[in-house]
Amino acid sequence: MKIISNVNELKTYLKKEKKIIGFVPTMGALHDGHLSLIKTARKECELLVVSIFVNPTQFLAGEDLDKYPSRDDADKKICKLAGVDVVFLPQRSDIYGDDEVSLNAPNVRGFVLEGATRPGHFDGVLTVVNKLFNIVNPDNAYFGKKDAQQLNLISLMVKQLFLDVNIVAVDTVRESDGLALSSRNIYLSKEERKEALKISRSLYMASKMVQKKVYDTHEIKKVMSEILEPLEVGYIEILNREFEVLDNIEIGNTIVLVEALVGTTRLLDNIWL
Ligand code: AMP
């Protein structure tokens, strides 16, 4: 397994190889969620690149950039065991200069949910993913459904900028009790971890209500908010795959999304119905 930090070195290497490239962008602190993306990519591609880069431009002032977990050595081991060919591990100065061109998230889909509470976050995400795509030039790039809005906006960027990459969406990996895996879960105390289960429970309840043919999204959201109490809820939204608000569930075209603060940790989760 190669570990490369330099952009030109990586570009030269990948061009020379002339293989079908799979790409998994991450911010490190790898867990089984990331591993699921890596394993899916490993099966589908000849040359597998994983990037580990805590992208500063997607963190807003006062957010947890400085305390974002960093575990490069453990991450490298995980990648090696999973059969990754190249770990791209750039420094900030490899990716960003002083006076930067950047992308703006679209007005409608970019400024709801996460985009509403974290204005500028998706500008940073799109900018770095676009840069990474230009560096790696992958055939396939793998993203988790867990970050549904990110996945949606990246797919939109690929379409609107006519990028030549196939976006593959991978299902959310959960702990056996339902908690969605996240690099931020390590911040949770024992008590908070228990509280955090209300998030997946509220989503399972939404799914159960739909199975019982309750399609009114307002009714579902009301029950979900009761389950989530007393957590500070950022949003509960029920949207179609185009990220438009639904009054009634459309089976096969619905995403139920929750963001809640558990202690001081913001957690996201969703299910696709
Ligand atoms: P991050 O390192 O948090 O930027 O995540 C890197 C990629 O892993 C993104 O595409 C995430 O959506 C994906 N990911 C994070 N957590 C999970 C999970 N629990 N299940 C599946 N994919 C995930």
mmCIF file of C-alpha atoms and ligand atoms in Angstrom:
data_model
loop_
_atom_site.group_PDB
_atom_site.id
_atom_site.type_symbol
_atom_site.label_atom_id
_atom_site.label_comp_id
_atom_site.label_asym_id
_atom_site.label_seq_id
_atom_site.Cartn_x
_atom_site.Cartn_y
_atom_site.Cartn_z
ATOM 1 C CA MET A 1 0.000 0.000 0.000
ATOM 2 C CA LYS A 2 1.327 3.426 -0.995
ATOM 3 C CA ILE A 3 0.953 6.486 1.210
ATOM 4 C CA ILE A 4 1.134 9.680 -0.806
ATOM 5 C CA SER A 5 0.822 13.285 0.367
ATOM 6 C CA ASN A 6 1.929 15.132 -2.724
ATOM 7 C CA VAL A 7 -0.744 15.964 -5.314
ATOM 8 C CA ASN A 8 1.493 15.696 -8.391
ATOM 9 C CA GLU A 9 3.028 12.441 -7.209
ATOM 10 C CA LEU A 10 -0.448 10.935 -6.819
ATOM 11 C CA LYS A 11 -1.646 12.223 -10.200
ATOM 12 C CA THR A 12 1.425 10.860 -11.980
ATOM 13 C CA TYR A 13 1.110 7.480 -10.280
ATOM 14 C CA LEU A 14 -2.599 7.098 -11.050
ATOM 15 C CA LYS A 15 -2.215 8.122 -14.695
ATOM 16 C CA LYS A 16 0.566 5.586 -15.204
ATOM 17 C CA GLU A 17 -1.518 2.741 -13.760
ATOM 18 C CA LYS A 18 -4.394 3.091 -16.286
ATOM 19 C CA LYS A 19 -6.813 1.116 -14.110
ATOM 20 C CA ILE A 20 -10.448 1.491 -13.059
ATOM 21 C CA ILE A 21 -10.118 3.763 -10.036
ATOM 22 C CA GLY A 22 -12.388 3.622 -6.989
ATOM 23 C CA PHE A 23 -12.198 6.529 -4.561
ATOM 24 C CA VAL A 24 -13.365 6.850 -0.945
ATOM 25 C CA PRO A 25 -12.917 10.356 0.497
ATOM 26 C CA THR A 26 -12.830 10.481 4.309
ATOM 27 C CA MET A 27 -11.790 12.707 7.179
ATOM 28 C CA GLY A 28 -10.097 9.784 8.934
ATOM 29 C CA ALA A 29 -10.804 8.244 12.354
ATOM 30 C CA LEU A 30 -12.023 5.316 10.280
ATOM 31 C CA HIS A 31 -14.795 3.058 11.577
ATOM 32 C CA ASP A 32 -16.926 0.267 10.132
ATOM 33 C CA GLY A 33 -19.033 2.808 8.211
ATOM 34 C CA HIS A 34 -15.983 3.945 6.259
ATOM 35 C CA LEU A 35 -14.925 0.315 5.951
ATOM 36 C CA SER A 36 -18.200 -0.558 4.268
ATOM 37 C CA LEU A 37 -17.503 2.095 1.605
ATOM 38 C CA ILE A 38 -13.953 0.775 1.220
ATOM 39 C CA LYS A 39 -15.108 -2.861 0.894
ATOM 40 C CA THR A 40 -17.766 -1.956 -1.665
ATOM 41 C CA ALA A 41 -15.195 -0.015 -3.677
ATOM 42 C CA ARG A 42 -12.643 -2.828 -3.388
ATOM 43 C CA LYS A 43 -15.077 -5.239 -5.043
ATOM 44 C CA GLU A 44 -15.976 -2.884 -7.882
ATOM 45 C CA CYS A 45 -12.654 -1.294 -8.869
ATOM 46 C CA GLU A 46 -9.097 -2.242 -9.830
ATOM 47 C CA LEU A 47 -7.236 0.503 -8.002
ATOM 48 C CA LEU A 48 -8.585 1.802 -4.703
ATOM 49 C CA VAL A 49 -7.674 5.228 -3.336
ATOM 50 C CA VAL A 50 -8.765 6.401 0.136
ATOM 51 C CA SER A 51 -8.146 10.015 1.091
ATOM 52 C CA ILE A 52 -7.796 11.123 4.688
ATOM 53 C CA PHE A 53 -8.101 14.887 4.985
ATOM 54 C CA VAL A 54 -9.872 16.885 7.679
ATOM 55 C CA ASN A 55 -11.082 19.616 5.366
ATOM 56 C CA PRO A 56 -10.853 22.961 7.171
ATOM 57 C CA THR A 57 -13.189 24.835 4.813
ATOM 58 C CA GLN A 58 -16.234 22.763 5.789
ATOM 59 C CA PHE A 59 -15.895 23.679 9.476
ATOM 60 C CA LEU A 60 -17.401 26.971 10.572
ATOM 61 C CA ALA A 61 -15.726 29.273 13.065
ATOM 62 C CA GLY A 62 -16.191 27.805 16.549
ATOM 63 C CA GLU A 63 -16.809 24.258 15.281
ATOM 64 C CA ASP A 64 -14.772 21.213 16.268
ATOM 65 C CA LEU A 65 -11.997 21.357 13.621
ATOM 66 C CA ASP A 66 -9.203 21.431 16.215
ATOM 67 C CA LYS A 67 -10.566 18.579 18.257
ATOM 68 C CA TYR A 68 -11.676 16.452 15.294
ATOM 69 C CA PRO A 69 -10.235 12.979 16.029
ATOM 70 C CA SER A 70 -7.009 12.135 14.213
ATOM 71 C CA ARG A 71 -5.744 8.544 14.147
ATOM 72 C CA ASP A 72 -3.497 8.326 11.119
ATOM 73 C CA ASP A 73 -1.568 5.225 12.216
ATOM 74 C CA ALA A 74 -4.674 3.199 13.044
ATOM 75 C CA ASP A 75 -6.311 4.436 9.830
ATOM 76 C CA LYS A 76 -3.354 3.298 7.730
ATOM 77 C CA LYS A 77 -3.545 -0.163 9.310
ATOM 78 C CA ILE A 78 -7.282 -0.418 8.602
ATOM 79 C CA CYS A 79 -6.694 0.587 4.987
ATOM 80 C CA LYS A 80 -3.863 -1.897 4.558
ATOM 81 C CA LEU A 81 -5.965 -4.758 5.929
ATOM 82 C CA ALA A 82 -8.849 -3.792 3.640
ATOM 83 C CA GLY A 83 -6.638 -3.986 0.555
ATOM 84 C CA VAL A 84 -6.483 -0.255 -0.210
ATOM 85 C CA ASP A 85 -3.854 0.513 -2.870
ATOM 86 C CA VAL A 86 -3.202 4.175 -2.092
ATOM 87 C CA VAL A 87 -3.879 6.314 0.969
ATOM 88 C CA PHE A 88 -3.826 9.980 0.004
ATOM 89 C CA LEU A 89 -2.881 11.914 3.126
ATOM 90 C CA PRO A 90 -2.346 15.547 2.151
ATOM 91 C CA GLN A 91 -1.550 18.524 4.344
ATOM 92 C CA ARG A 92 -3.720 21.608 4.194
ATOM 93 C CA SER A 93 -1.072 23.359 2.061
ATOM 94 C CA ASP A 94 -1.190 20.510 -0.482
ATOM 95 C CA ILE A 95 -4.870 21.224 -1.077
ATOM 96 C CA TYR A 96 -5.360 24.955 -0.423
ATOM 97 C CA GLY A 97 -3.486 28.132 -1.299
ATOM 98 C CA ASP A 98 -3.977 31.613 0.129
ATOM 99 C CA ASP A 99 -6.430 33.158 -2.311
ATOM 100 C CA GLU A 100 -8.849 30.456 -3.276
ATOM 101 C CA VAL A 101 -11.441 29.827 -5.962
ATOM 102 C CA SER A 102 -14.332 28.023 -4.291
ATOM 103 C CA LEU A 103 -17.688 26.502 -5.133
ATOM 104 C CA ASN A 104 -20.989 27.669 -3.684
ATOM 105 C CA ALA A 105 -23.681 25.235 -2.627
ATOM 106 C CA PRO A 106 -26.931 25.784 -4.550
ATOM 107 C CA ASN A 107 -29.489 28.108 -2.943
ATOM 108 C CA VAL A 108 -32.426 25.761 -2.505
ATOM 109 C CA ARG A 109 -30.925 22.370 -1.652
ATOM 110 C CA GLY A 110 -27.776 23.821 -0.090
ATOM 111 C CA PHE A 111 -29.389 25.996 2.569
ATOM 112 C CA VAL A 112 -31.882 23.673 4.220
ATOM 113 C CA LEU A 113 -31.106 21.196 7.042
ATOM 114 C CA GLU A 114 -27.329 21.182 7.672
ATOM 115 C CA GLY A 115 -26.949 24.047 5.223
ATOM 116 C CA ALA A 116 -29.351 26.185 7.276
ATOM 117 C CA THR A 117 -27.643 25.604 10.607
ATOM 118 C CA ARG A 118 -24.111 25.528 9.155
ATOM 119 C CA PRO A 119 -24.049 28.173 6.384
ATOM 120 C CA GLY A 120 -20.932 27.698 4.271
ATOM 121 C CA HIS A 121 -20.430 24.073 5.311
ATOM 122 C CA PHE A 122 -21.468 22.642 1.952
ATOM 123 C CA ASP A 123 -19.438 25.251 0.041
ATOM 124 C CA GLY A 124 -16.409 23.703 1.762
ATOM 125 C CA VAL A 125 -17.576 20.137 1.119
ATOM 126 C CA LEU A 126 -18.210 20.732 -2.595
ATOM 127 C CA THR A 127 -14.964 22.635 -3.037
ATOM 128 C CA VAL A 128 -12.820 19.920 -1.488
ATOM 129 C CA VAL A 129 -14.634 17.037 -3.183
ATOM 130 C CA ASN A 130 -14.252 18.776 -6.532
ATOM 131 C CA LYS A 131 -10.531 19.255 -5.871
ATOM 132 C CA LEU A 132 -10.156 15.623 -4.796
ATOM 133 C CA PHE A 133 -12.017 14.411 -7.896
ATOM 134 C CA ASN A 134 -9.674 16.484 -10.069
ATOM 135 C CA ILE A 135 -6.647 15.000 -8.324
ATOM 136 C CA VAL A 136 -7.753 11.345 -8.278
ATOM 137 C CA ASN A 137 -9.898 11.347 -11.433
ATOM 138 C CA PRO A 138 -11.852 8.320 -10.182
ATOM 139 C CA ASP A 139 -14.223 6.171 -12.215
ATOM 140 C CA ASN A 140 -16.360 5.544 -9.101
ATOM 141 C CA ALA A 141 -16.556 7.543 -5.863
ATOM 142 C CA TYR A 142 -18.256 6.122 -2.779
ATOM 143 C CA PHE A 143 -20.318 8.128 -0.268
ATOM 144 C CA GLY A 144 -22.472 7.143 2.709
ATOM 145 C CA LYS A 145 -26.240 7.584 2.713
ATOM 146 C CA LYS A 146 -25.741 8.632 6.344
ATOM 147 C CA ASP A 147 -24.753 12.087 5.056
ATOM 148 C CA ALA A 148 -27.751 12.263 2.768
ATOM 149 C CA GLN A 149 -27.608 15.973 2.012
ATOM 150 C CA GLN A 150 -23.889 15.780 1.252
ATOM 151 C CA LEU A 151 -24.535 12.844 -1.082
ATOM 152 C CA ASN A 152 -27.371 14.723 -2.773
ATOM 153 C CA LEU A 153 -25.298 17.872 -3.310
ATOM 154 C CA ILE A 154 -22.266 15.978 -4.579
ATOM 155 C CA SER A 155 -24.466 14.117 -7.080
ATOM 156 C CA LEU A 156 -25.891 17.471 -8.178
ATOM 157 C CA MET A 157 -22.386 18.953 -8.537
ATOM 158 C CA VAL A 158 -21.260 15.999 -10.667
ATOM 159 C CA LYS A 159 -24.269 16.474 -12.938
ATOM 160 C CA GLN A 160 -24.099 20.262 -13.189
ATOM 161 C CA LEU A 161 -20.304 20.480 -13.634
ATOM 162 C CA PHE A 162 -20.374 17.549 -16.106
ATOM 163 C CA LEU A 163 -17.824 15.621 -14.051
ATOM 164 C CA ASP A 164 -16.903 12.197 -15.316
ATOM 165 C CA VAL A 165 -17.386 10.183 -12.130
ATOM 166 C CA ASN A 166 -20.006 7.691 -11.050
ATOM 167 C CA ILE A 167 -21.307 8.365 -7.529
ATOM 168 C CA VAL A 168 -22.092 5.219 -5.542
ATOM 169 C CA ALA A 169 -24.333 5.535 -2.440
ATOM 170 C CA VAL A 170 -23.630 3.082 0.382
ATOM 171 C CA ASP A 171 -26.075 2.120 3.165
ATOM 172 C CA THR A 172 -25.571 3.416 6.706
ATOM 173 C CA VAL A 173 -23.705 1.085 9.052
ATOM 174 C CA ARG A 174 -25.073 0.949 12.623
ATOM 175 C CA GLU A 175 -24.127 -0.481 15.990
ATOM 176 C CA SER A 176 -26.227 -3.513 16.937
ATOM 177 C CA ASP A 177 -28.480 -1.249 19.046
ATOM 178 C CA GLY A 178 -29.175 1.073 16.118
ATOM 179 C CA LEU A 179 -26.763 3.968 16.696
ATOM 180 C CA ALA A 180 -25.351 5.070 13.339
ATOM 181 C CA LEU A 181 -21.559 4.884 13.331
ATOM 182 C CA SER A 182 -19.882 8.278 13.306
ATOM 183 C CA SER A 183 -16.395 9.551 14.075
ATOM 184 C CA ARG A 184 -18.109 11.896 16.529
ATOM 185 C CA ASN A 185 -19.561 9.048 18.660
ATOM 186 C CA ILE A 186 -16.304 8.912 20.647
ATOM 187 C CA TYR A 187 -17.268 12.247 22.227
ATOM 188 C CA LEU A 188 -20.359 10.684 23.846
ATOM 189 C CA SER A 189 -20.319 9.774 27.533
ATOM 190 C CA LYS A 190 -22.001 6.517 28.569
ATOM 191 C CA GLU A 191 -25.145 8.413 29.510
ATOM 192 C CA GLU A 192 -25.144 10.470 26.310
ATOM 193 C CA ARG A 193 -24.679 7.354 24.194
ATOM 194 C CA LYS A 194 -27.899 5.996 25.691
ATOM 195 C CA GLU A 195 -29.674 9.267 24.942
ATOM 196 C CA ALA A 196 -28.315 9.198 21.375
ATOM 197 C CA LEU A 197 -30.314 6.001 20.723
ATOM 198 C CA LYS A 198 -33.450 8.154 20.653
ATOM 199 C CA ILE A 199 -32.362 9.312 17.210
ATOM 200 C CA SER A 200 -32.383 5.891 15.532
ATOM 201 C CA ARG A 201 -35.462 4.903 17.580
ATOM 202 C CA SER A 202 -37.367 7.882 16.211
ATOM 203 C CA LEU A 203 -36.413 6.845 12.680
ATOM 204 C CA TYR A 204 -37.454 3.231 13.258
ATOM 205 C CA MET A 205 -40.774 4.538 14.576
ATOM 206 C CA ALA A 206 -41.262 6.536 11.360
ATOM 207 C CA SER A 207 -40.623 3.373 9.401
ATOM 208 C CA LYS A 208 -43.041 1.402 11.576
ATOM 209 C CA MET A 209 -45.780 4.017 11.159
ATOM 210 C CA VAL A 210 -45.362 3.880 7.381
ATOM 211 C CA GLN A 211 -45.629 0.079 7.520
ATOM 212 C CA LYS A 212 -48.909 0.630 9.341
ATOM 213 C CA LYS A 213 -49.966 2.905 6.477
ATOM 214 C CA VAL A 214 -49.615 6.232 8.293
ATOM 215 C CA TYR A 215 -48.454 8.471 5.452
ATOM 216 C CA ASP A 216 -49.120 11.940 6.928
ATOM 217 C CA THR A 217 -45.608 13.315 7.495
ATOM 218 C CA HIS A 218 -46.809 15.878 10.087
ATOM 219 C CA GLU A 219 -48.237 13.089 12.207
ATOM 220 C CA ILE A 220 -45.031 11.080 11.880
ATOM 221 C CA LYS A 221 -42.859 14.090 12.768
ATOM 222 C CA LYS A 222 -44.959 14.733 15.880
ATOM 223 C CA VAL A 223 -44.432 11.194 17.171
ATOM 224 C CA MET A 224 -40.720 11.390 16.324
ATOM 225 C CA SER A 225 -40.283 14.631 18.251
ATOM 226 C CA GLU A 226 -41.900 13.032 21.314
ATOM 227 C CA ILE A 227 -39.412 10.152 21.149
ATOM 228 C CA LEU A 228 -36.507 12.584 20.786
ATOM 229 C CA GLU A 229 -37.396 14.566 23.925
ATOM 230 C CA PRO A 230 -35.549 16.065 25.788
ATOM 231 C CA LEU A 231 -32.781 16.256 23.169
ATOM 232 C CA GLU A 232 -32.219 19.585 21.465
ATOM 233 C CA VAL A 233 -33.432 18.790 17.968
ATOM 234 C CA GLY A 234 -31.879 20.697 15.061
ATOM 235 C CA TYR A 235 -34.403 19.342 12.585
ATOM 236 C CA ILE A 236 -36.754 16.491 11.783
ATOM 237 C CA GLU A 237 -37.522 16.522 8.064
ATOM 238 C CA ILE A 238 -39.299 14.210 5.679
ATOM 239 C CA LEU A 239 -38.200 14.862 2.107
ATOM 240 C CA ASN A 240 -38.246 13.219 -1.268
ATOM 241 C CA ARG A 241 -34.987 12.227 -2.971
ATOM 242 C CA GLU A 242 -34.892 15.670 -4.610
ATOM 243 C CA PHE A 243 -34.899 17.174 -1.124
ATOM 244 C CA GLU A 244 -38.383 18.656 -1.427
ATOM 245 C CA VAL A 245 -40.612 18.667 1.675
ATOM 246 C CA LEU A 246 -43.311 15.991 1.597
ATOM 247 C CA ASP A 247 -46.767 16.229 3.186
ATOM 248 C CA ASN A 248 -47.337 12.556 2.452
ATOM 249 C CA ILE A 249 -44.849 9.706 2.386
ATOM 250 C CA GLU A 250 -43.949 8.521 -1.119
ATOM 251 C CA ILE A 251 -42.774 4.944 -0.709
ATOM 252 C CA GLY A 252 -39.476 4.404 -2.515
ATOM 253 C CA ASN A 253 -38.835 8.152 -2.734
ATOM 254 C CA THR A 254 -38.645 9.346 0.889
ATOM 255 C CA ILE A 255 -35.822 10.220 3.271
ATOM 256 C CA VAL A 256 -36.550 10.883 6.954
ATOM 257 C CA LEU A 257 -33.758 12.948 8.510
ATOM 258 C CA VAL A 258 -32.906 13.944 12.065
ATOM 259 C CA GLU A 259 -30.244 16.146 13.550
ATOM 260 C CA ALA A 260 -29.971 16.406 17.333
ATOM 261 C CA LEU A 261 -27.527 17.661 19.883
ATOM 262 C CA VAL A 262 -26.512 15.045 22.449
ATOM 263 C CA GLY A 263 -24.506 16.790 25.151
ATOM 264 C CA THR A 264 -22.330 18.974 22.962
ATOM 265 C CA THR A 265 -22.166 16.510 20.065
ATOM 266 C CA ARG A 266 -24.288 17.070 16.968
ATOM 267 C CA LEU A 267 -25.469 13.784 15.495
ATOM 268 C CA LEU A 268 -27.128 13.155 12.133
ATOM 269 C CA ASP A 269 -29.083 10.165 11.008
ATOM 270 C CA ASN A 270 -31.690 9.247 8.412
ATOM 271 C CA ILE A 271 -33.567 6.381 6.837
ATOM 272 C CA TRP A 272 -34.640 5.924 3.250
ATOM 273 C CA LEU A 273 -38.175 4.623 2.845
HETATM 274 P P1 AMP B 1 -16.355 11.395 7.071
HETATM 275 O O1 AMP B 1 -15.026 10.807 7.383
HETATM 276 O O2 AMP B 1 -17.221 11.608 8.250
HETATM 277 O O3 AMP B 1 -16.237 12.608 6.180
HETATM 278 O O4 AMP B 1 -17.112 10.302 6.200
HETATM 279 C C1 AMP B 1 -16.538 9.775 5.026
HETATM 280 C C2 AMP B 1 -17.573 8.977 4.290
HETATM 281 O O5 AMP B 1 -18.028 7.910 5.121
HETATM 282 C C3 AMP B 1 -18.812 9.811 3.906
HETATM 283 O O6 AMP B 1 -19.218 9.451 2.600
HETATM 284 C C4 AMP B 1 -19.821 9.376 4.939
HETATM 285 O O7 AMP B 1 -21.161 9.497 4.495
HETATM 286 C C5 AMP B 1 -19.438 7.918 5.129
HETATM 287 N N1 AMP B 1 -19.952 7.412 6.416
HETATM 288 C C6 AMP B 1 -19.802 7.983 7.640
HETATM 289 N N2 AMP B 1 -20.445 7.270 8.582
HETATM 290 C C7 AMP B 1 -21.040 6.225 7.940
HETATM 291 C C8 AMP B 1 -21.852 5.133 8.351
HETATM 292 N N3 AMP B 1 -22.201 4.956 9.615
HETATM 293 N N4 AMP B 1 -22.282 4.258 7.406
HETATM 294 C C9 AMP B 1 -21.925 4.425 6.097
HETATM 295 N N5 AMP B 1 -21.153 5.438 5.643
HETATM 296 C C10 AMP B 1 -20.720 6.322 6.546
#
